[in-house]
CSV table of C-alpha atoms and ligand atoms in Angstrom, one decimal:
chain,number,residue,atom,x,y,z
A,942,UNK,CA,18.2,10.3,-10.0
A,943,UNK,CA,15.5,11.3,-12.4
A,944,UNK,CA,12.0,10.0,-12.9
A,945,UNK,CA,10.5,9.3,-16.3
A,946,UNK,CA,7.0,8.5,-17.5
A,947,UNK,CA,5.7,5.0,-18.0
A,948,UNK,CA,3.7,5.9,-21.2
A,949,UNK,CA,6.5,8.0,-22.7
A,950,UNK,CA,6.6,11.8,-23.1
A,951,UNK,CA,4.0,13.9,-25.0
A,952,UNK,CA,6.3,16.9,-25.6
A,953,UNK,CA,4.2,19.0,-23.1
A,954,UNK,CA,5.3,17.6,-19.8
A,955,UNK,CA,9.0,17.8,-18.9
A,956,UNK,CA,10.7,14.6,-20.2
A,957,UNK,CA,12.2,13.8,-16.8
A,958,UNK,CA,11.6,15.2,-13.3
A,959,UNK,CA,13.2,15.2,-9.9
A,960,UNK,CA,11.9,13.1,-7.0
A,961,UNK,CA,10.1,16.0,-5.4
A,962,UNK,CA,8.5,17.0,-8.6
A,963,UNK,CA,7.4,13.4,-9.2
A,964,UNK,CA,5.7,13.2,-5.8
A,965,UNK,CA,4.0,16.6,-6.0
A,966,UNK,CA,2.3,16.0,-9.3
A,967,UNK,CA,2.3,12.3,-9.8
A,968,UNK,CA,0.3,12.3,-13.0
A,969,UNK,CA,2.3,12.6,-16.2
A,970,UNK,CA,2.0,12.4,-20.0
A,971,UNK,CA,-0.9,10.2,-21.3
A,972,UNK,CA,-1.9,9.5,-17.7
A,973,UNK,CA,1.2,7.5,-17.0
A,974,UNK,CA,3.1,7.2,-13.8
A,975,UNK,CA,6.6,8.5,-12.9
A,976,UNK,CA,9.1,5.7,-12.4
A,977,UNK,CA,12.9,5.7,-11.7
A,978,UNK,CA,15.0,6.2,-14.9
A,979,UNK,CA,17.5,3.7,-13.5
A,980,UNK,CA,17.4,1.7,-10.3
A,981,UNK,CA,20.5,1.9,-8.0
A,982,UNK,CA,22.4,-1.4,-7.7
A,983,UNK,CA,23.0,-2.5,-4.1
A,984,UNK,CA,24.4,-6.0,-4.4
A,985,UNK,CA,25.8,-8.4,-1.8
A,986,UNK,CA,28.3,-5.9,-0.4
A,987,UNK,CA,25.5,-3.5,0.6
A,988,UNK,CA,23.6,-6.3,2.3
A,989,UNK,CA,26.7,-7.5,4.1
A,990,UNK,CA,27.5,-3.9,5.2
A,991,UNK,CA,24.1,-3.4,6.6
A,992,UNK,CA,23.6,-6.7,8.2
A,993,UNK,CA,23.6,-5.1,11.7
A,994,UNK,CA,22.2,-1.7,10.7
A,995,UNK,CA,19.1,-0.4,12.5
A,996,UNK,CA,16.0,0.0,10.4
A,997,UNK,CA,16.5,3.8,10.1
A,998,UNK,CA,20.2,3.4,9.1
A,999,UNK,CA,19.3,0.9,6.4
A,1000,UNK,CA,16.5,3.2,5.2
A,1001,UNK,CA,18.8,6.2,5.0
A,1002,UNK,CA,21.3,4.2,3.0
A,1003,UNK,CA,18.6,2.9,0.5
A,1004,UNK,CA,17.2,6.4,0.1
A,1005,UNK,CA,20.7,7.8,-0.4
A,1006,UNK,CA,21.4,5.2,-3.2
A,1007,UNK,CA,18.4,6.8,-5.0
A,1008,UNK,CA,20.1,10.2,-4.9
A,1009,UNK,CA,16.8,12.0,-4.4
A,1010,UNK,CA,16.6,15.8,-4.0
A,1011,UNK,CA,15.5,15.8,-0.4
A,1012,UNK,CA,17.9,17.2,2.2
A,1013,UNK,CA,19.3,14.8,4.7
A,1014,UNK,CA,17.9,16.6,7.7
A,1015,UNK,CA,14.4,16.2,6.3
A,1016,UNK,CA,15.0,12.5,5.6
A,1017,UNK,CA,16.2,12.1,9.1
A,1018,UNK,CA,13.1,13.8,10.5
A,1019,UNK,CA,10.9,11.6,8.3
A,1020,UNK,CA,12.6,8.4,9.3
A,1021,UNK,CA,12.5,9.3,13.0
A,1022,UNK,CA,8.7,8.6,12.8
A,1023,UNK,CA,9.6,4.9,12.9
A,1024,UNK,CA,10.5,5.6,16.5
A,1025,UNK,CA,6.7,5.8,17.2
A,1026,UNK,CA,6.3,2.2,16.2
A,1027,UNK,CA,5.9,-0.5,18.9
A,1028,UNK,CA,9.6,-1.2,19.1
A,1029,UNK,CA,11.7,1.7,17.9
A,1030,UNK,CA,14.7,-0.6,17.5
A,1031,UNK,CA,12.8,-2.9,15.3
A,1032,UNK,CA,9.7,-1.4,13.7
A,1033,UNK,CA,9.2,-4.5,11.5
A,1034,UNK,CA,9.5,-7.7,13.4
A,1035,UNK,CA,9.9,-10.9,11.3
A,1036,UNK,CA,8.4,-13.9,13.0
A,1037,UNK,CA,8.9,-17.6,12.2
A,1038,UNK,CA,5.5,-19.2,11.9
A,1039,UNK,CA,6.3,-22.6,10.5
A,1040,UNK,CA,9.1,-24.5,8.7
A,1041,UNK,CA,9.9,-22.2,5.8
A,1042,UNK,CA,7.4,-19.5,6.5
A,1043,UNK,CA,8.4,-16.2,8.1
A,1044,UNK,CA,6.0,-13.4,8.6
A,1045,UNK,CA,7.2,-9.8,8.3
A,1046,UNK,CA,4.8,-7.7,10.3
A,1047,UNK,CA,4.3,-4.3,8.7
A,1048,UNK,CA,1.6,-3.1,11.0
A,1049,UNK,CA,3.3,-2.0,14.2
A,1050,UNK,CA,2.7,1.7,13.4
A,1051,UNK,CA,0.1,4.2,14.7
A,1052,UNK,CA,-2.8,3.0,12.6
A,1053,UNK,CA,-2.1,-0.8,12.7
A,1054,UNK,CA,-1.9,-1.4,8.9
A,1055,UNK,CA,1.1,-1.4,6.6
A,1056,UNK,CA,0.1,1.9,5.0
A,1057,UNK,CA,2.0,3.6,7.9
A,1058,UNK,CA,5.3,2.1,6.6
A,1059,UNK,CA,5.3,4.6,3.8
A,1060,UNK,CA,2.8,7.3,4.8
A,1061,UNK,CA,4.4,8.1,8.1
A,1062,UNK,CA,7.7,9.3,6.6
A,1063,UNK,CA,5.9,10.5,3.4
A,1064,UNK,CA,3.9,13.1,5.4
A,1065,UNK,CA,7.0,14.8,6.6
A,1066,UNK,CA,8.6,14.7,3.2
A,1067,UNK,CA,5.6,16.2,1.4
A,1068,UNK,CA,5.0,18.9,4.0
A,1069,UNK,CA,8.6,20.0,3.9
A,1070,UNK,CA,8.7,20.3,0.1
A,1071,UNK,CA,5.5,22.3,0.2
A,1072,UNK,CA,6.9,24.6,2.9
A,1073,UNK,CA,10.1,25.1,0.9
A,1074,UNK,CA,8.2,26.0,-2.2
A,1075,UNK,CA,5.8,28.1,-0.2
A,1076,UNK,CA,2.9,26.2,-1.7
A,1077,UNK,CA,-0.3,24.7,-0.3
A,1078,UNK,CA,-1.5,21.2,-1.1
A,1079,UNK,CA,-4.7,19.4,-0.8
A,1080,UNK,CA,-4.6,15.6,-0.5
A,1081,UNK,CA,-7.9,14.1,-1.6
A,1082,UNK,CA,-8.4,10.4,-0.8
A,1083,UNK,CA,-11.2,7.9,-1.1
A,1084,UNK,CA,-10.4,5.1,1.3
A,1085,UNK,CA,-11.8,1.6,1.8
A,1086,UNK,CA,-10.4,1.8,5.4
A,1087,UNK,CA,-6.6,1.7,5.8
A,1088,UNK,CA,-5.2,4.5,3.6
A,1089,UNK,CA,-7.6,7.1,5.2
A,1090,UNK,CA,-6.5,6.6,8.8
A,1091,UNK,CA,-2.8,6.5,7.8
A,1092,UNK,CA,-3.1,9.6,5.7
A,1093,UNK,CA,-4.9,11.6,8.4
A,1094,UNK,CA,-2.5,10.5,11.1
A,1095,UNK,CA,0.6,11.5,9.1
A,1096,UNK,CA,-0.7,14.9,7.9
A,1097,UNK,CA,-2.4,15.9,11.2
A,1098,UNK,CA,-1.3,19.5,11.9
A,1099,UNK,CA,1.4,19.4,9.2
A,1100,UNK,CA,2.1,22.8,7.6
A,1101,UNK,CA,0.9,23.6,4.0
A,1102,UNK,CA,-1.1,20.4,3.6
A,1103,UNK,CA,-4.9,19.8,4.0
A,1104,UNK,CA,-6.5,16.4,3.8
A,1105,UNK,CA,-10.0,15.6,2.7
A,1106,UNK,CA,-10.8,11.9,3.3
A,1107,UNK,CA,-13.9,10.2,2.1
A,1108,UNK,CA,-15.0,6.7,3.2
A,1109,UNK,CA,-18.0,4.6,2.5
A,1110,UNK,CA,-20.4,5.0,5.5
A,1111,UNK,CA,-21.0,1.6,6.8
A,1112,UNK,CA,-18.4,0.1,4.5
A,1113,UNK,CA,-15.4,0.0,6.9
A,1114,UNK,CA,-14.8,-1.8,10.1
A,1115,UNK,CA,-15.7,0.1,13.3
A,1116,UNK,CA,-12.1,0.4,14.2
A,1117,UNK,CA,-11.2,1.9,10.8
A,1118,UNK,CA,-14.1,4.3,11.0
A,1119,UNK,CA,-13.2,5.4,14.5
A,1120,UNK,CA,-9.6,5.9,13.6
A,1121,UNK,CA,-10.8,8.5,11.0
A,1122,UNK,CA,-13.7,10.2,12.7
A,1123,UNK,CA,-11.9,10.8,16.0
A,1124,UNK,CA,-9.0,12.6,14.2
A,1125,UNK,CA,-9.4,16.3,15.3
A,1126,UNK,CA,-7.2,18.9,13.5
A,1127,UNK,CA,-7.9,22.1,11.6
A,1128,UNK,CA,-6.3,20.7,8.4
A,1129,UNK,CA,-8.3,17.5,8.3
A,1130,UNK,CA,-11.8,16.8,7.0
A,1131,UNK,CA,-13.4,13.3,7.1
A,1132,UNK,CA,-16.6,12.6,5.2
A,1133,UNK,CA,-18.7,9.5,5.3
A,1134,UNK,CA,-20.4,9.0,1.9
A,1135,UNK,CA,-23.6,7.0,1.7
A,1136,UNK,CA,-22.9,4.1,-0.6
A,1137,UNK,CA,-20.0,1.6,-1.2
A,1138,UNK,CA,-16.4,2.2,-1.9
A,1139,UNK,CA,-17.0,2.5,-5.7
A,1140,UNK,CA,-19.6,5.2,-5.1
A,1141,UNK,CA,-17.1,7.1,-2.9
A,1142,UNK,CA,-14.4,6.8,-5.6
A,1143,UNK,CA,-16.8,7.9,-8.4
A,1144,UNK,CA,-17.9,10.9,-6.3
A,1145,UNK,CA,-14.2,11.8,-5.9
A,1146,UNK,CA,-13.7,11.5,-9.7
A,1147,UNK,CA,-16.7,13.8,-10.3
A,1148,UNK,CA,-15.3,16.3,-7.9
A,1149,UNK,CA,-12.0,16.3,-9.7
A,1150,UNK,CA,-13.8,17.1,-13.0
A,1151,UNK,CA,-15.9,19.9,-11.6
A,1152,UNK,CA,-15.1,23.4,-12.9
A,1153,UNK,CA,-16.3,25.1,-9.7
A,1154,UNK,CA,-13.9,23.0,-7.7
A,1155,UNK,CA,-11.0,23.7,-10.0
A,1156,UNK,CA,-11.8,27.4,-9.9
A,1157,UNK,CA,-11.9,27.5,-6.1
A,1158,UNK,CA,-8.5,25.7,-5.8
A,1159,UNK,CA,-7.0,28.2,-8.2
A,1160,UNK,CA,-8.4,31.2,-6.3
A,1161,UNK,CA,-7.2,29.8,-3.0
A,1162,UNK,CA,-3.9,28.9,-4.6
A,1163,UNK,CA,-4.2,25.2,-3.6
A,1164,UNK,CA,-2.5,22.4,-5.5
A,1165,UNK,CA,-3.8,18.9,-5.6
A,1166,UNK,CA,-1.6,15.9,-4.8
A,1167,UNK,CA,-2.2,12.2,-4.1
A,1168,UNK,CA,-1.3,10.0,-1.2
A,1169,UNK,CA,-2.1,6.7,-2.8
A,1170,UNK,CA,0.5,4.4,-4.1
A,1171,UNK,CA,0.6,5.8,-7.6
A,1172,UNK,CA,2.7,8.4,-5.8
A,1173,UNK,CA,6.4,7.2,-6.0
A,1174,UNK,CA,6.9,9.0,-2.7
A,1175,UNK,CA,5.1,6.0,-1.1
A,1176,UNK,CA,6.8,3.3,-3.2
A,1177,UNK,CA,10.3,4.4,-2.2
A,1178,UNK,CA,9.6,3.7,1.4
A,1179,UNK,CA,8.2,0.3,0.5
A,1180,UNK,CA,11.4,-1.0,-0.9
A,1181,UNK,CA,13.2,-0.7,2.4
A,1182,UNK,CA,11.3,-3.3,4.4
A,1183,UNK,CA,11.8,-6.0,1.9
A,1184,UNK,CA,15.6,-5.6,2.3
A,1185,UNK,CA,15.2,-5.3,6.1
A,1186,UNK,CA,13.1,-8.6,6.1
A,1187,UNK,CA,15.8,-10.4,4.2
A,1188,UNK,CA,18.5,-9.1,6.6
A,1189,UNK,CA,16.3,-10.3,9.5
A,1190,UNK,CA,16.4,-13.8,8.1
A,1191,UNK,CA,20.2,-13.6,7.8
A,1192,UNK,CA,20.4,-12.3,11.4
A,1193,UNK,CA,18.2,-15.1,12.6
A,1194,UNK,CA,20.4,-17.6,10.9
A,1195,UNK,CA,17.5,-18.8,8.7
A,1196,UNK,CA,19.4,-18.3,5.5
A,1197,UNK,CA,23.0,-17.9,4.3
A,1198,UNK,CA,24.3,-14.8,2.5
A,1199,UNK,CA,23.2,-14.9,-1.1
A,1200,UNK,CA,20.5,-17.6,-0.5
A,1201,UNK,CA,17.3,-16.9,-2.4
A,1202,UNK,CA,13.9,-16.5,-0.8
A,1203,UNK,CA,10.3,-16.1,-1.9
A,1204,UNK,CA,8.5,-12.9,-1.1
A,1205,UNK,CA,4.8,-13.4,-0.6
A,1206,UNK,CA,2.7,-10.3,-0.8
A,1207,UNK,CA,-1.1,-9.7,-0.3
A,1208,UNK,CA,-1.8,-7.4,-3.2
A,1209,UNK,CA,-4.3,-4.8,-4.3
A,1210,UNK,CA,-2.9,-1.8,-6.0
A,1211,UNK,CA,0.5,-3.6,-6.2
A,1212,UNK,CA,2.5,-1.0,-4.2
A,1213,UNK,CA,3.8,-3.5,-1.7
A,1214,UNK,CA,4.7,-6.0,-4.4
A,1215,UNK,CA,6.3,-3.3,-6.6
A,1216,UNK,CA,8.6,-2.4,-3.7
A,1217,UNK,CA,9.6,-6.1,-3.6
A,1218,UNK,CA,10.2,-6.1,-7.4
A,1219,UNK,CA,12.4,-3.1,-7.1
A,1220,UNK,CA,14.3,-4.6,-4.2
A,1221,UNK,CA,14.9,-7.7,-6.3
A,1222,UNK,CA,16.1,-5.6,-9.3
A,1223,UNK,CA,18.4,-3.8,-7.0
A,1224,UNK,CA,20.1,-7.1,-6.0
A,1225,UNK,CA,18.1,-8.7,-3.2
A,1226,UNK,CA,18.4,-12.5,-3.7
A,1227,UNK,CA,14.7,-13.3,-4.5
A,1228,UNK,CA,13.6,-16.5,-6.3
A,1229,UNK,CA,10.1,-15.2,-7.1
A,1230,UNK,CA,7.5,-12.8,-5.8
A,1231,UNK,CA,4.3,-14.7,-4.9
A,1232,UNK,CA,1.2,-12.4,-5.5
A,1233,UNK,CA,-1.7,-13.3,-3.3
A,1234,UNK,CA,-5.2,-12.0,-4.1
A,1235,UNK,CA,-8.8,-12.6,-2.9
A,1236,UNK,CA,-11.7,-13.3,-5.2
A,1237,UNK,CA,-10.9,-10.2,-7.1
A,1238,UNK,CA,-8.3,-12.3,-8.8
A,1239,UNK,CA,-7.4,-10.1,-11.8
A,1240,UNK,CA,-3.7,-10.3,-10.8
A,1241,UNK,CA,-3.8,-14.1,-10.7
A,1242,UNK,CA,-5.2,-14.1,-14.2
A,1243,UNK,CA,-2.6,-11.7,-15.5
A,1244,UNK,CA,0.3,-13.7,-14.0
A,1245,UNK,CA,-0.9,-17.1,-14.9
A,1246,UNK,CA,-2.4,-16.4,-18.4
A,1247,UNK,CA,-1.0,-13.0,-19.5
A,1248,UNK,CA,-4.6,-11.6,-19.8
A,1249,UNK,CA,-5.8,-8.5,-18.0
A,1250,UNK,CA,-9.5,-8.4,-18.6
A,1251,UNK,CA,-12.0,-6.0,-17.0
A,1252,UNK,CA,-14.9,-6.9,-19.3
A,1253,UNK,CA,-17.7,-8.7,-17.5
A,1254,UNK,CA,-16.0,-8.3,-14.2
A,1255,UNK,CA,-17.0,-6.2,-11.2
A,1256,UNK,CA,-15.5,-5.8,-7.8
A,1257,UNK,CA,-16.8,-8.3,-5.3
A,1258,UNK,CA,-16.9,-7.5,-1.6
A,1259,UNK,CA,-14.6,-9.8,0.5
A,1260,UNK,CA,-13.3,-10.1,4.0
A,1261,UNK,CA,-10.0,-8.6,2.8
A,1262,UNK,CA,-11.4,-5.3,1.6
A,1263,UNK,CA,-8.1,-3.5,1.1
A,1264,UNK,CA,-7.6,-5.9,-1.8
A,1265,UNK,CA,-11.0,-5.5,-3.4
A,1266,UNK,CA,-9.5,-3.9,-6.5
A,1267,UNK,CA,-9.6,-4.7,-10.1
A,1268,UNK,CA,-7.6,-1.8,-11.6
A,1269,UNK,CA,-4.3,-2.4,-10.0
A,1270,UNK,CA,-2.3,0.8,-10.7
A,1271,UNK,CA,1.3,-0.2,-10.0
A,1272,UNK,CA,1.3,-3.2,-12.5
A,1273,UNK,CA,2.0,-0.4,-15.0
A,1274,UNK,CA,5.3,0.3,-13.5
A,1275,UNK,CA,6.3,-3.3,-13.8
A,1276,UNK,CA,5.2,-3.4,-17.5
A,1277,UNK,CA,7.3,-0.3,-18.1
A,1278,UNK,CA,10.3,-1.6,-16.4
A,1279,UNK,CA,10.1,-4.9,-18.3
A,1280,UNK,CA,8.8,-3.9,-21.7
A,1281,UNK,CA,9.4,-0.2,-22.1
A,1282,UNK,CA,7.2,2.9,-22.5
A,1283,UNK,CA,6.0,2.3,-26.0
A,1284,UNK,CA,4.6,-1.1,-25.2
A,1285,UNK,CA,3.2,0.1,-21.8
A,1286,UNK,CA,1.4,3.0,-23.5
A,1287,UNK,CA,-0.1,0.6,-26.0
A,1288,UNK,CA,-1.3,-1.9,-23.3
A,1289,UNK,CA,-2.6,0.8,-20.9
A,1290,UNK,CA,-4.5,2.6,-23.7
A,1291,UNK,CA,-6.0,-0.7,-24.7
A,1292,UNK,CA,-7.1,-1.3,-21.1
A,1293,UNK,CA,-8.6,2.2,-20.9
A,1294,UNK,CA,-10.5,1.9,-24.3
A,1295,UNK,CA,-11.3,-1.8,-24.6
A,1296,UNK,CA,-11.1,-2.9,-21.0
A,1297,UNK,CA,-8.6,-5.7,-21.6
A,1298,UNK,CA,-5.1,-6.5,-22.9
A,1299,UNK,CA,-3.1,-9.6,-23.6
A,1300,UNK,CA,0.6,-10.1,-23.2
A,1301,UNK,CA,2.4,-12.0,-25.9
A,1302,UNK,CA,4.1,-15.4,-25.1
A,1303,UNK,CA,7.5,-14.0,-24.5
A,1304,UNK,CA,6.3,-11.2,-22.3
A,1305,UNK,CA,4.3,-13.7,-20.2
A,1306,UNK,CA,7.4,-15.9,-19.9
A,1307,UNK,CA,9.3,-12.9,-18.6
A,1308,UNK,CA,6.6,-12.0,-16.1
A,1309,UNK,CA,6.4,-15.6,-14.9
A,1310,UNK,CA,10.2,-15.7,-14.3
A,1311,UNK,CA,9.6,-13.0,-11.6
A,1312,UNK,CA,6.1,-13.6,-10.3
A,1313,UNK,CA,3.8,-16.4,-9.4
A,1314,UNK,CA,0.2,-15.9,-8.2
A,1315,UNK,CA,-2.8,-17.5,-6.6
A,1316,UNK,CA,-6.0,-16.3,-5.0
A,1317,UNK,CA,-7.8,-17.3,-1.8
A,1318,UNK,CA,-11.5,-17.0,-1.2
A,1319,UNK,CA,-13.1,-16.0,2.1
A,1320,UNK,CA,-13.8,-19.5,3.2
A,1321,UNK,CA,-10.2,-20.7,2.5
A,1322,UNK,CA,-9.0,-17.6,4.3
A,1323,UNK,CA,-10.9,-18.4,7.4
A,1324,UNK,CA,-9.5,-21.9,7.3
A,1325,UNK,CA,-5.9,-20.5,7.2
A,1326,UNK,CA,-6.7,-18.0,10.0
A,1327,UNK,CA,-7.9,-20.8,12.2
A,1328,UNK,CA,-5.1,-23.2,11.3
A,1329,UNK,CA,-2.5,-20.6,12.0
A,1330,UNK,CA,-4.2,-19.7,15.3
A,1331,UNK,CA,-4.2,-23.3,16.4
A,1332,UNK,CA,-0.4,-23.2,15.7
A,1333,UNK,CA,-0.1,-20.1,17.9
A,1334,UNK,CA,-0.2,-17.3,15.3
A,1335,UNK,CA,-3.0,-14.7,15.1
A,1336,UNK,CA,-3.3,-13.0,11.7
A,1337,UNK,CA,-5.7,-10.8,9.7
A,1338,UNK,CA,-7.6,-11.9,6.6
A,1339,UNK,CA,-5.3,-10.0,4.1
A,1340,UNK,CA,-2.3,-11.8,5.5
A,1341,UNK,CA,-4.2,-15.1,5.3
A,1342,UNK,CA,-4.4,-14.9,1.5
A,1343,UNK,CA,-0.6,-15.4,1.4
A,1344,UNK,CA,-0.8,-18.7,3.1
A,1345,UNK,CA,-2.7,-20.2,0.1
A,1346,UNK,CA,0.0,-18.9,-2.3
A,1347,UNK,CA,2.6,-20.3,0.0
A,1348,UNK,CA,0.9,-23.7,-0.3
A,1349,UNK,CA,0.3,-23.6,-4.1
A,1350,UNK,CA,3.0,-21.4,-5.8
A,1351,UNK,CA,6.3,-22.5,-4.5
A,1352,UNK,CA,8.3,-25.1,-6.5
A,1353,UNK,CA,11.4,-24.9,-4.3
A,1354,UNK,CA,11.7,-25.4,-0.6
A,1355,UNK,CA,13.1,-21.9,0.0
A,1356,UNK,CA,12.4,-19.7,2.9
A,1357,UNK,CA,9.4,-17.5,2.3
A,1358,UNK,CA,8.7,-14.1,3.7
A,1359,UNK,CA,4.9,-13.5,4.0
A,1360,UNK,CA,4.0,-9.8,4.4
A,1361,UNK,CA,1.4,-9.2,7.1
A,1362,UNK,CA,-0.4,-6.0,6.3
A,1363,UNK,CA,-2.8,-5.5,9.2
A,1364,UNK,CA,-3.1,-6.2,12.9
A,1365,UNK,CA,-5.9,-8.5,13.9
A,1366,UNK,CA,-7.6,-5.6,15.7
A,1367,UNK,CA,-8.6,-4.0,12.4
A,1368,UNK,CA,-10.6,-6.9,11.1
A,1369,UNK,CA,-11.8,-8.6,14.3
A,1370,UNK,CA,-15.4,-9.6,13.2
A,1371,UNK,CA,-13.9,-11.8,10.4
A,1372,UNK,CA,-11.3,-13.3,12.6
A,1373,UNK,CA,-13.8,-14.0,15.4
A,1374,UNK,CA,-16.0,-15.7,12.9
A,1375,UNK,CA,-13.1,-17.8,11.7
A,1376,UNK,CA,-12.1,-18.8,15.2
A,1377,UNK,CA,-15.5,-19.4,16.9
A,1378,UNK,CA,-18.1,-19.3,14.1
A,1379,UNK,CA,-19.8,-16.3,15.7
A,1380,UNK,CA,-21.5,-14.1,13.0
A,1381,UNK,CA,-22.2,-10.4,12.8
A,1382,UNK,CA,-20.5,-9.4,16.0
A,1383,UNK,CA,-19.6,-5.8,16.4
A,1384,UNK,CA,-15.9,-4.9,16.5
A,1385,UNK,CA,-15.8,-4.5,20.3
A,1386,UNK,CA,-17.4,-7.8,21.0
A,1387,UNK,CA,-15.2,-9.5,18.4
A,1388,UNK,CA,-12.1,-7.9,19.9
A,1389,UNK,CA,-13.1,-9.2,23.4
A,1390,UNK,CA,-13.8,-12.7,22.0
A,1391,UNK,CA,-10.5,-13.0,20.2
A,1392,UNK,CA,-8.5,-11.6,23.1
A,1393,UNK,CA,-10.1,-14.1,25.4
A,1394,UNK,CA,-9.4,-17.0,23.0
A,1395,UNK,CA,-5.8,-16.0,22.5
A,1396,UNK,CA,-5.2,-15.1,26.1
A,1397,UNK,CA,-4.0,-11.6,25.1
A,1398,UNK,CA,-5.2,-8.0,25.8
A,1399,UNK,CA,-6.9,-5.7,23.4
A,1400,UNK,CA,-4.2,-3.1,22.7
A,1401,UNK,CA,-5.0,0.2,24.6
A,1402,UNK,CA,-4.8,2.3,21.5
A,1403,UNK,CA,-7.6,0.3,19.9
A,1404,UNK,CA,-9.8,0.0,23.0
A,1405,UNK,CA,-9.4,3.7,23.6
A,1406,UNK,CA,-10.9,4.5,20.2
A,1407,UNK,CA,-14.3,3.5,21.5
A,1408,UNK,CA,-14.3,6.1,24.2
A,1409,UNK,CA,-12.9,9.0,22.1
A,1410,UNK,CA,-15.0,11.9,21.1
A,1411,UNK,CA,-16.3,11.9,17.5
A,1412,UNK,CA,-14.7,15.0,15.9
A,1413,UNK,CA,-15.8,14.4,12.3
A,1414,UNK,CA,-19.5,14.1,12.0
A,1415,UNK,CA,-20.3,14.6,8.3
A,1416,UNK,CA,-22.2,11.8,6.6
A,1417,UNK,CA,-23.6,12.9,3.3
A,1418,UNK,CA,-25.1,11.8,0.0
A,1419,UNK,CA,-22.5,11.5,-2.8
A,1420,UNK,CA,-23.9,14.6,-4.7
A,1421,UNK,CA,-23.1,16.7,-1.6
A,1422,UNK,CA,-19.4,16.1,-1.7
A,1423,UNK,CA,-18.4,19.2,-3.6
A,1424,UNK,CA,-20.3,21.5,-1.3
A,1425,UNK,CA,-18.9,19.8,1.7
A,1426,UNK,CA,-15.3,20.1,0.6
A,1427,UNK,CA,-15.6,23.6,-0.7
A,1428,UNK,CA,-16.8,24.7,2.7
A,1429,UNK,CA,-13.9,23.0,4.3
A,1430,UNK,CA,-11.4,24.8,2.0
B,1390,PLP,C1,-3.4,-1.5,1.2
B,1390,PLP,C2,-3.5,-2.9,1.7
B,1390,PLP,C3,-3.1,-4.0,1.0
B,1390,PLP,C4,-2.8,-3.9,-0.5
B,1390,PLP,O1,-1.6,-3.3,-0.7
B,1390,PLP,P1,-1.1,-2.8,-2.2
B,1390,PLP,O2,0.1,-2.2,-2.0
B,1390,PLP,O3,-2.2,-1.9,-2.6
B,1390,PLP,O4,-1.1,-4.0,-3.1
B,1390,PLP,C5,-3.2,-5.3,1.6
B,1390,PLP,N1,-3.6,-5.4,2.9
B,1390,PLP,C6,-3.9,-4.3,3.6
B,1390,PLP,C7,-4.3,-4.6,5.0
B,1390,PLP,C8,-3.8,-3.0,3.1
B,1390,PLP,O5,-4.2,-2.0,3.9
């Protein structure tokens, strides 16, 4: 299988690349993204055959259908990381919460958010490719709180890869910060930047444009790569759990073979939703994919009106910070798959230059035959958290946004799979506020308060964070980033 570019080829870049090339250098002609040339078709037989397969067996079969250029022993090693999840036999439990609503819990990995689903195996894959090529890679990430811990965890002590991770000092939850600053390994550098997530991201962009920085990388023979979801190496692992969740519903007797379901995804950069889209294209019986947003509701506008408009809009801070995004990168791969590279290039260049684009009527109709969308503000989110809690289900604020879309976007009474992207422990102050009205509590107080309300224990791995030694102490102004990273390299 080859990968081609969403904005077409410029005659400079290769016109198609292998999987390993696509994940090492994910930026292509005209700033487009690498996408599969053709998706494998799995169909009903595949689902039937894998009805009782373990997660790892299913994953290996899906990956093998993509015919990627990664040796099977490396894939096996990568997938074995799912053994570190809470239940090695079922890393992604699917729980019935009410009548038609099932929650697929994607957060049972080491950093308690769904980023582990892809980043855990991705770390092994990337490091193996780098070793085979005898090359060294630097992963630079700016994180709002979940990608950072997951990237650090997966690349810790891995050969031929270094990670420099920047987070907004004061802009993450205590648990997220502690997950990062307690990571102690030679190849990891964590830097708190004074400012908000936008400041952190802008500082990273400045760094990437710096000549000194480029020169140093060249001298030291270090290549740059990315661990965010523009990297197809992450997306491929995010197709698997959609298929797994469907099979779980079959196994639980909730649906019959071939029966359609809704997938309901809390979306930011659209990696998770894109995995669902690909699974649907590969033959998973899906009625529609429901896209849930918070007040940064640019995806809701796109899917309900066909307009993507960044003019006069700026990111607002919400209680679901991993979805505080206005430039949702992976939409581009959907546009490409539906409308081709010529149209995608036109739309994306218009977005870059004029900050908006508008789909035509036919395109909008096509988009709406696959997606529906709604957004949920913080107050509504708290209401859903509390209501679910009273029904016996504890969930985080990102997951809560889906419950609104479940109420408003379905026009058939089909079973719905809501994707839960974080454990309650990562966003405890918001949840404690929803449950008891308490405000401004620190994570540790909120964790205790929720645990008491719910009659459960704070998981040891989370509690332990508060006693761990701080290994990463840098907190700097954004104009100091270059110096700080050069000294790390
Ligand atoms: C990253 C993240 C999301 C958004 O996922 P995308 O793939 O970027 O759409 C939602 N919830 C949580 C908790 C996350 O960490």
